[in-house]
C-alpha cells in the first residue's frame, strides 16, 4: 500500500477514462435525440493473437456501454492484403459505420501503411492515416491518434496550462511518439524527442518538466532519469514473469524508483491504457459528427 503522500502523486487514468466515457455516452444520446444515426464502430482483427482478441472484445464492450454500435470483423491469419483492402472499401461505403479501426499488428504479408491509408480519413478513428497525421502537423482539426490524445488529457488533468514547459518524449514512433510531440507543440510546450540514435537519453530526460515514455522497453527509465517534480506519463505496457508461472504488467518506467521523484505519474496498469479506449469512443463520436456534416454537403467541417 502506498502512503497517502505517494498515492496523491498518481494520475488516475481509470477514473478520468470513466468520466470521459460517461460524458461521451450522454453526448451520444443527445446526438441521436437530434435525429442522427447511432454512431457505429467497425473493428477489424486479422489473425488470432490472444492479446489482440481480448483488447478487441474490450473495445466492443465499451462501445456498447457508450450507446454506440459495434461491428466486429474477424479475418484469418492467411488473409491477403487485397482481401483486407476489399473489406475496408466495403466499410468505407457503409453509412452505418462511422469509424473503422484495424487492430495492429498485422500479419507480415500485409503493409499496415497501405491499409491505414485505405481507410476514409473521416472514418480513420485511429488517426494514423496520412491525411489526419498531416492535419495534426499543421494544427488543423482532425482525428487525433487515441493513445497520444489520452496522454494529453491526462496531462491536462494536472496542468491547466503547459505553455513554456519542456516536454521530453522518449520514443519516436508514428503510433505514439511523433503525434504526442505534435500535440505538445500545439500546447506551446518546448518539445524534445529522444529516439534510438539520441546520444544521451538519460540527460535529456532529466531536463523534462513533462516526460512521456513510449518505447515498449520495460524498465528503461530509472528514477535518476527523472527531473524532480516532473510529470511522468508511462505509455509502455509489458507482461513480465514473476515466478511460479505468474506474470504482471509493467511500464517503460521503473515505477517504484520514479514515484518518489516525480511530481505526478501514471501507474501501469490503470494509467494510459483506459484512456486509449475512452479516446477511441471520443473519436468515433467525432467521426459520426463529420459524417453528418458530409451528408449536409459540408465535407470540410
XYZ file of C-alpha atoms in Angstrom, residues 44-47 52 77 81 84 88 102-116:
24
model
C -11.085 -5.451 -37.881
C -8.876 -8.170 -36.402
C -6.661 -10.221 -38.692
C -5.246 -13.377 -37.121
C -5.401 -8.556 -29.526
C -4.092 -15.102 -40.321
C -3.659 -7.588 -48.339
C -8.347 -6.771 -46.300
C -12.118 -1.720 -45.873
C -7.800 -2.123 -37.954
C -6.123 -3.771 -34.969
C -2.332 -3.815 -35.119
C -0.042 -5.666 -35.525
C -0.997 -7.186 -38.867
C 0.435 -10.406 -40.380
C 3.705 -9.930 -42.301
C 2.069 -10.234 -45.743
C 0.098 -7.020 -45.118
C 1.577 -3.499 -45.231
C -0.006 -1.542 -42.348
C 0.658 1.830 -44.025
C -1.277 0.832 -47.153
C -4.144 -0.473 -45.032
C -4.286 2.593 -42.790
